[in-house]
Short mmCIF file of C-alpha atoms in Angstrom, two decimals:
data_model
loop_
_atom_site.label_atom_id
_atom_site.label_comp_id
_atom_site.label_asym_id
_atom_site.label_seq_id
_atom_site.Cartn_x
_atom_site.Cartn_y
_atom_site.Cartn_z
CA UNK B 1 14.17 -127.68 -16.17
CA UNK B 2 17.32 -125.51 -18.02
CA UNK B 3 17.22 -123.58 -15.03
CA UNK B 4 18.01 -126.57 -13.04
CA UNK B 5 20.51 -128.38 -14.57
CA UNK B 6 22.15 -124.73 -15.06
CA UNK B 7 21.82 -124.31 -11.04
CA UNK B 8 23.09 -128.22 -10.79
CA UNK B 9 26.44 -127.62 -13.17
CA UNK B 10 27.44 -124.60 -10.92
CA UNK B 11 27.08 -126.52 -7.86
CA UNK B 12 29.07 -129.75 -9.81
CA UNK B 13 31.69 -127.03 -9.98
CA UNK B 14 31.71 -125.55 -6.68
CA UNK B 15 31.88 -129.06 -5.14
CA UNK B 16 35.29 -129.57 -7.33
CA UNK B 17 36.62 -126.62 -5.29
CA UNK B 18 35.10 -126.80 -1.69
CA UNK B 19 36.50 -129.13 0.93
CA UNK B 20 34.94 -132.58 2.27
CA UNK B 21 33.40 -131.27 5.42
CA UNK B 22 29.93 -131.70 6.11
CA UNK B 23 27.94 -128.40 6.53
CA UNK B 24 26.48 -127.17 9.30
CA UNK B 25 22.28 -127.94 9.95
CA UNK B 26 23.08 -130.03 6.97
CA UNK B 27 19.42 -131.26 5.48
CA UNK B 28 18.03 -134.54 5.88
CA UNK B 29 17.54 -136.92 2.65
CA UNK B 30 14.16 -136.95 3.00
CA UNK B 31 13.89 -133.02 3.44
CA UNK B 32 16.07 -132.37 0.07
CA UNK B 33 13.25 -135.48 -1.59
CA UNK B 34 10.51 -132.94 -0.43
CA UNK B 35 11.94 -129.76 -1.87
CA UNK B 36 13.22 -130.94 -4.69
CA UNK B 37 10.01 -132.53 -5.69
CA UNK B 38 8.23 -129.18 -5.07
CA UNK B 39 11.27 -127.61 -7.00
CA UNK B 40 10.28 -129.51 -9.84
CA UNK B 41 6.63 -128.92 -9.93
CA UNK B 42 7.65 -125.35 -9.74
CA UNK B 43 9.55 -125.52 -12.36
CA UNK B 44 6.90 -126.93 -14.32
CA UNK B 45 4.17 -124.47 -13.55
CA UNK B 46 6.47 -121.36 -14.44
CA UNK B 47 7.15 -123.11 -17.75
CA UNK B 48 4.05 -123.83 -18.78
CA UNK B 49 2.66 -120.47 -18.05
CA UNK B 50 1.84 -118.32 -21.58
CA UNK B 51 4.59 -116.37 -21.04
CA UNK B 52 7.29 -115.01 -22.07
CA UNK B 53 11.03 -116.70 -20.95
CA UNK B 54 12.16 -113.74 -19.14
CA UNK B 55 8.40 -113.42 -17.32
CA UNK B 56 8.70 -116.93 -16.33
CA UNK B 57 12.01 -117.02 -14.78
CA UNK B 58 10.78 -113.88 -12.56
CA UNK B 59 7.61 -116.34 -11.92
CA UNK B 60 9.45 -119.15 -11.08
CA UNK B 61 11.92 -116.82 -8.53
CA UNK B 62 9.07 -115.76 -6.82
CA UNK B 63 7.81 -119.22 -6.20
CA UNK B 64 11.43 -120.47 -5.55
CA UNK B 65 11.32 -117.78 -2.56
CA UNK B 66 7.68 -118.92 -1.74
CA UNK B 67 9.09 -122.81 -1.43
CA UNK B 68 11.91 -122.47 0.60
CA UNK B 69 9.61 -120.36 3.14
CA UNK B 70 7.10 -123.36 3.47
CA UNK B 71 10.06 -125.87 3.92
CA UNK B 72 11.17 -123.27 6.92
CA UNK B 73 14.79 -123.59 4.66
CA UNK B 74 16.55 -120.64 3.21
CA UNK B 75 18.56 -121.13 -0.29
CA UNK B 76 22.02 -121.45 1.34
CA UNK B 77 21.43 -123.76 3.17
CA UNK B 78 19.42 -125.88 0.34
CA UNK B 79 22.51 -125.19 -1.86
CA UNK B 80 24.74 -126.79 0.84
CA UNK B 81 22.91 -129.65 1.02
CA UNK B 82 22.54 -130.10 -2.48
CA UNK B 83 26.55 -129.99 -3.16
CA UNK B 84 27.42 -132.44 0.09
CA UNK B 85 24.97 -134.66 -1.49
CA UNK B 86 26.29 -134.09 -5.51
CA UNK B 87 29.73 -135.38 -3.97
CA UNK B 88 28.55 -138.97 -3.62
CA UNK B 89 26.83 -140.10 -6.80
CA UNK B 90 25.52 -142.95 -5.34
CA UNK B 91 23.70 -141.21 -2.65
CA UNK B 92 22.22 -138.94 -5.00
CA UNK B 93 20.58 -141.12 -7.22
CA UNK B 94 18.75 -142.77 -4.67
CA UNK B 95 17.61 -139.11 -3.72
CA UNK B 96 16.83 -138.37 -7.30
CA UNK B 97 14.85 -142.13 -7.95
CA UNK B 98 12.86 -141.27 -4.90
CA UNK B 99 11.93 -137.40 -6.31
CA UNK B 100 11.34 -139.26 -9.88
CA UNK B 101 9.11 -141.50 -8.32
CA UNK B 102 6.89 -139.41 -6.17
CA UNK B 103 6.53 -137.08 -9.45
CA UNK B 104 5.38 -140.17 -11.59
CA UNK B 105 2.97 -140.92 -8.57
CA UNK B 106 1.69 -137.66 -8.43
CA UNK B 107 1.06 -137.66 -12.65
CA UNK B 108 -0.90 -141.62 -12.54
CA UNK B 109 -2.92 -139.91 -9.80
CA UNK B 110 -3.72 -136.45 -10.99
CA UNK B 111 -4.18 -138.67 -14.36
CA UNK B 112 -6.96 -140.84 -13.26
CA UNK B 113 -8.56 -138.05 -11.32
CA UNK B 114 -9.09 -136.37 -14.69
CA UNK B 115 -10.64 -138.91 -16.14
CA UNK B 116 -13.19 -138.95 -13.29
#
């Protein structure tokens, strides 16, 4: 989660310096909801792995690479997406909400199918 909201301030500054065009093959709301839910579970896996820090960020990169491969999406483009998106608050809250509520779906489920 550090990582992220490390990744997230750098893009908060690069979107103070880039200009207000939209970028090219720009991705869809619901396509950023989808990775960014998977970027979180990621995140959470490579965390909670015995490790050390520096052996779970090289854990978590490899998965990172693995993610954007099964969302046919390379990191540039995610990135691009992610800053057009940071520059209207509004629009990325209701981005985020929907992300924050899959991932509390996904815990009540995998929650009652442990107590099974």
């Amino acid at each position: 989660m550090k990582s992220f909201l490390i990744v997230s301030f750098c893009i908060l500054t690069l979107v103070a310096c880039n200009s207000g065009s939209k970028p090219k093959g720009l991705l869809s709301q619901d396509k950023m909801v989808e990775i960014l839910i998977d970027i979180h579970i990621t995140e959470g896996l490579a965390s909670a792995m015995p490790v050390s820090y520096d052996s779970s960020r090289v854990l978590y990169n490899l998965l990172e690479k693995d993610l954007f491969l099964d969302h046919e999406v390379n990191d540039s483009l995610f990135t691009q997406s992610m800053i057009y998106y940071l520059r209207d608050p509004a629009e990325m809250e209701r981005i985020y909400s929907r992300v924050v509520d899959s991932l509390m779906v996904r815990d009540s489920v995998e929650g009652d199918l442990d107590k099974l």
